[in-house]
PDB file of C-alpha atoms and ligand atoms in Angstrom:
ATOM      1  CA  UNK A   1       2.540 136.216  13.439  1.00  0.00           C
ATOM      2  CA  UNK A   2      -0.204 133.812  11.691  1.00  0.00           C
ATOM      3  CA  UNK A   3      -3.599 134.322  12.584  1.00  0.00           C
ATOM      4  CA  UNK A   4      -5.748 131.195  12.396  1.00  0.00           C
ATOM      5  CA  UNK A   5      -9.109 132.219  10.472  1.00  0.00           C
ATOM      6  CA  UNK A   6     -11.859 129.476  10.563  1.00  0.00           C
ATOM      7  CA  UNK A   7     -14.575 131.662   9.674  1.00  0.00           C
ATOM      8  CA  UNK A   8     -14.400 134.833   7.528  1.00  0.00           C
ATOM      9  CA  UNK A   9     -16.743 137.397   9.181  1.00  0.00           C
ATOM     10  CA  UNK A  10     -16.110 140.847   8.531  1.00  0.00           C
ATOM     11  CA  UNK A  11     -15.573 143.738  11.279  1.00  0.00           C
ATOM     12  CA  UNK A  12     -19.081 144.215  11.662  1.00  0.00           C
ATOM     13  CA  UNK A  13     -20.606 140.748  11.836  1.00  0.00           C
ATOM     14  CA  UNK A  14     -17.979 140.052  14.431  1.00  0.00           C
ATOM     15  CA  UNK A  15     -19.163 142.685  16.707  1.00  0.00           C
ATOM     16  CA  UNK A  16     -22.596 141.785  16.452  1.00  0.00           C
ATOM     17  CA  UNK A  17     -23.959 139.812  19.500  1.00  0.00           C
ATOM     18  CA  UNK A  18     -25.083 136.368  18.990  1.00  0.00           C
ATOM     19  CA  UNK A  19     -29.021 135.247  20.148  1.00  0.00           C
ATOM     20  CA  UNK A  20     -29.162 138.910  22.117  1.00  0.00           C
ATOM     21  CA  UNK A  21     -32.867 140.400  22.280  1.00  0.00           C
ATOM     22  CA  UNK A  22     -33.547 143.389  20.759  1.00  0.00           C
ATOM     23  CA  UNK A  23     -30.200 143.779  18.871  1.00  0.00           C
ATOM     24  CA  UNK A  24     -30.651 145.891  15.325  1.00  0.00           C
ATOM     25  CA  UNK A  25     -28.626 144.245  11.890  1.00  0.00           C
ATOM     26  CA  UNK A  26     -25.751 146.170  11.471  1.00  0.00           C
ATOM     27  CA  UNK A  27     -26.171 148.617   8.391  1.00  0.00           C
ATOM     28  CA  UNK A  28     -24.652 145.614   5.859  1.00  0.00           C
ATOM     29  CA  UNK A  29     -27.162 143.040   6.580  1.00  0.00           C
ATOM     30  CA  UNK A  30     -30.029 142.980   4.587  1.00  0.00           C
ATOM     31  CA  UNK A  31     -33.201 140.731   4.523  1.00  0.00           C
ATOM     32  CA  UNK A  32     -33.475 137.979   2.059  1.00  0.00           C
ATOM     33  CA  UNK A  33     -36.148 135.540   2.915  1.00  0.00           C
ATOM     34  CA  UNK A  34     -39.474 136.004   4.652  1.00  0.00           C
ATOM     35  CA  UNK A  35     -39.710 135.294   8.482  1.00  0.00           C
ATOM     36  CA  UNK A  36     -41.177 131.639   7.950  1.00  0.00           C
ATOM     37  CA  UNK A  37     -42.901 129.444  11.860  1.00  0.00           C
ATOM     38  CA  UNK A  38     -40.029 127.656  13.549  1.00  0.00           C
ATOM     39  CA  UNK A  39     -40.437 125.808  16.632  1.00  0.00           C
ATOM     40  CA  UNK A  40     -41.499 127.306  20.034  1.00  0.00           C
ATOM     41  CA  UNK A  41     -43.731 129.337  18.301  1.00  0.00           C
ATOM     42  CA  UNK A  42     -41.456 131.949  16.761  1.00  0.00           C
ATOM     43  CA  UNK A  43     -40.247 133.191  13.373  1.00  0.00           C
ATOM     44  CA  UNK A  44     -37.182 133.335  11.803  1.00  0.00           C
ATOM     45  CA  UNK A  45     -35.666 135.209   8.184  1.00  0.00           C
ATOM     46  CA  UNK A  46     -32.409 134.699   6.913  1.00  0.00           C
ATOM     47  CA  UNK A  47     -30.182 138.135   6.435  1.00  0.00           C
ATOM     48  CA  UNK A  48     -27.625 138.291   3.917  1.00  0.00           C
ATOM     49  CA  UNK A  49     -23.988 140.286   4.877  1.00  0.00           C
ATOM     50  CA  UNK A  50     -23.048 142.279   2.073  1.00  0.00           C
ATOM     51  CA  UNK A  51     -19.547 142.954   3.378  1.00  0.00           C
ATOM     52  CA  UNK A  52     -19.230 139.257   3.720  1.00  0.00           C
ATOM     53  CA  UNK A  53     -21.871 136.966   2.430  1.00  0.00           C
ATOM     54  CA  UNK A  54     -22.408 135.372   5.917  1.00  0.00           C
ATOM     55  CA  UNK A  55     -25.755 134.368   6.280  1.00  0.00           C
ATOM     56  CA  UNK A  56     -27.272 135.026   9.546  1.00  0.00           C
ATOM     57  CA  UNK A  57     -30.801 134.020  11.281  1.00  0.00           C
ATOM     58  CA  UNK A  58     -33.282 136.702  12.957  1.00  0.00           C
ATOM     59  CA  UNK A  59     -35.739 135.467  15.133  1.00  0.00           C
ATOM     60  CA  UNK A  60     -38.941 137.182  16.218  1.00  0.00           C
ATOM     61  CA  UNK A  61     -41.138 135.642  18.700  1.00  0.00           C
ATOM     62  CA  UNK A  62     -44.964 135.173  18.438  1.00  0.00           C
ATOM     63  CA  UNK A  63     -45.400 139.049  19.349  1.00  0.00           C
ATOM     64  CA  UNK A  64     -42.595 139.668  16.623  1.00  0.00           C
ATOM     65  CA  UNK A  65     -40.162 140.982  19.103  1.00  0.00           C
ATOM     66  CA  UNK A  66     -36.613 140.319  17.987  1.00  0.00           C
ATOM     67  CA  UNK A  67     -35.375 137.080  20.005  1.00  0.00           C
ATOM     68  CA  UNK A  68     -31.521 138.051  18.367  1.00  0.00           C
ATOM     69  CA  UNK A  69     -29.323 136.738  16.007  1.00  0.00           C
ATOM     70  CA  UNK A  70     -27.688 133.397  15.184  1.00  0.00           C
ATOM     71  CA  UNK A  71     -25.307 131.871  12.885  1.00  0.00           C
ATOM     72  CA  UNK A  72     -26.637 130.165  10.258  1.00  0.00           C
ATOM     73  CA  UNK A  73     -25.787 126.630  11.059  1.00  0.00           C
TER      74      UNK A  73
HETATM   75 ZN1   ZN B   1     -20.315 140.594   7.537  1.00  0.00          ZN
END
């Protein structure tokens, strides 16, 4: 059976929910920017997988309550 594969994400980054409040990076995501003003008033830092060297976004709004996380685009 082929599997068609148009982005490589590992195990964990798959499972982790996209632009969901409140959701914690999964244990190989770390931090690599700081949280810089986006539009709308909120922040957002870039996290580095280490599993897989996606690059995802983490927004915080103005009270620096996580707004979730989203692909890179
Ligand atoms: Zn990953």
């Amino acid at each position: 059976m082929q599997m068609v594969v148009t982005r490589t994400l590992c195990d964990a980054c798959l499972t982790l929910p996209v632009a969901v409040a409140a959701t914690p990076p999964h244990p190989e995501l770390h931090l690599c920017s700081e949280y810089i003003p986006i539009k709308g008033e909120n922040f957002e830092a870039k996290f580095k997988c280490r599993a897989c060297d996606t690059i995802w976004l983490h927004r915080k709004n103005k009270w620096g309550a996580c707004e979730g996380f989203r692909l890179n685009p």
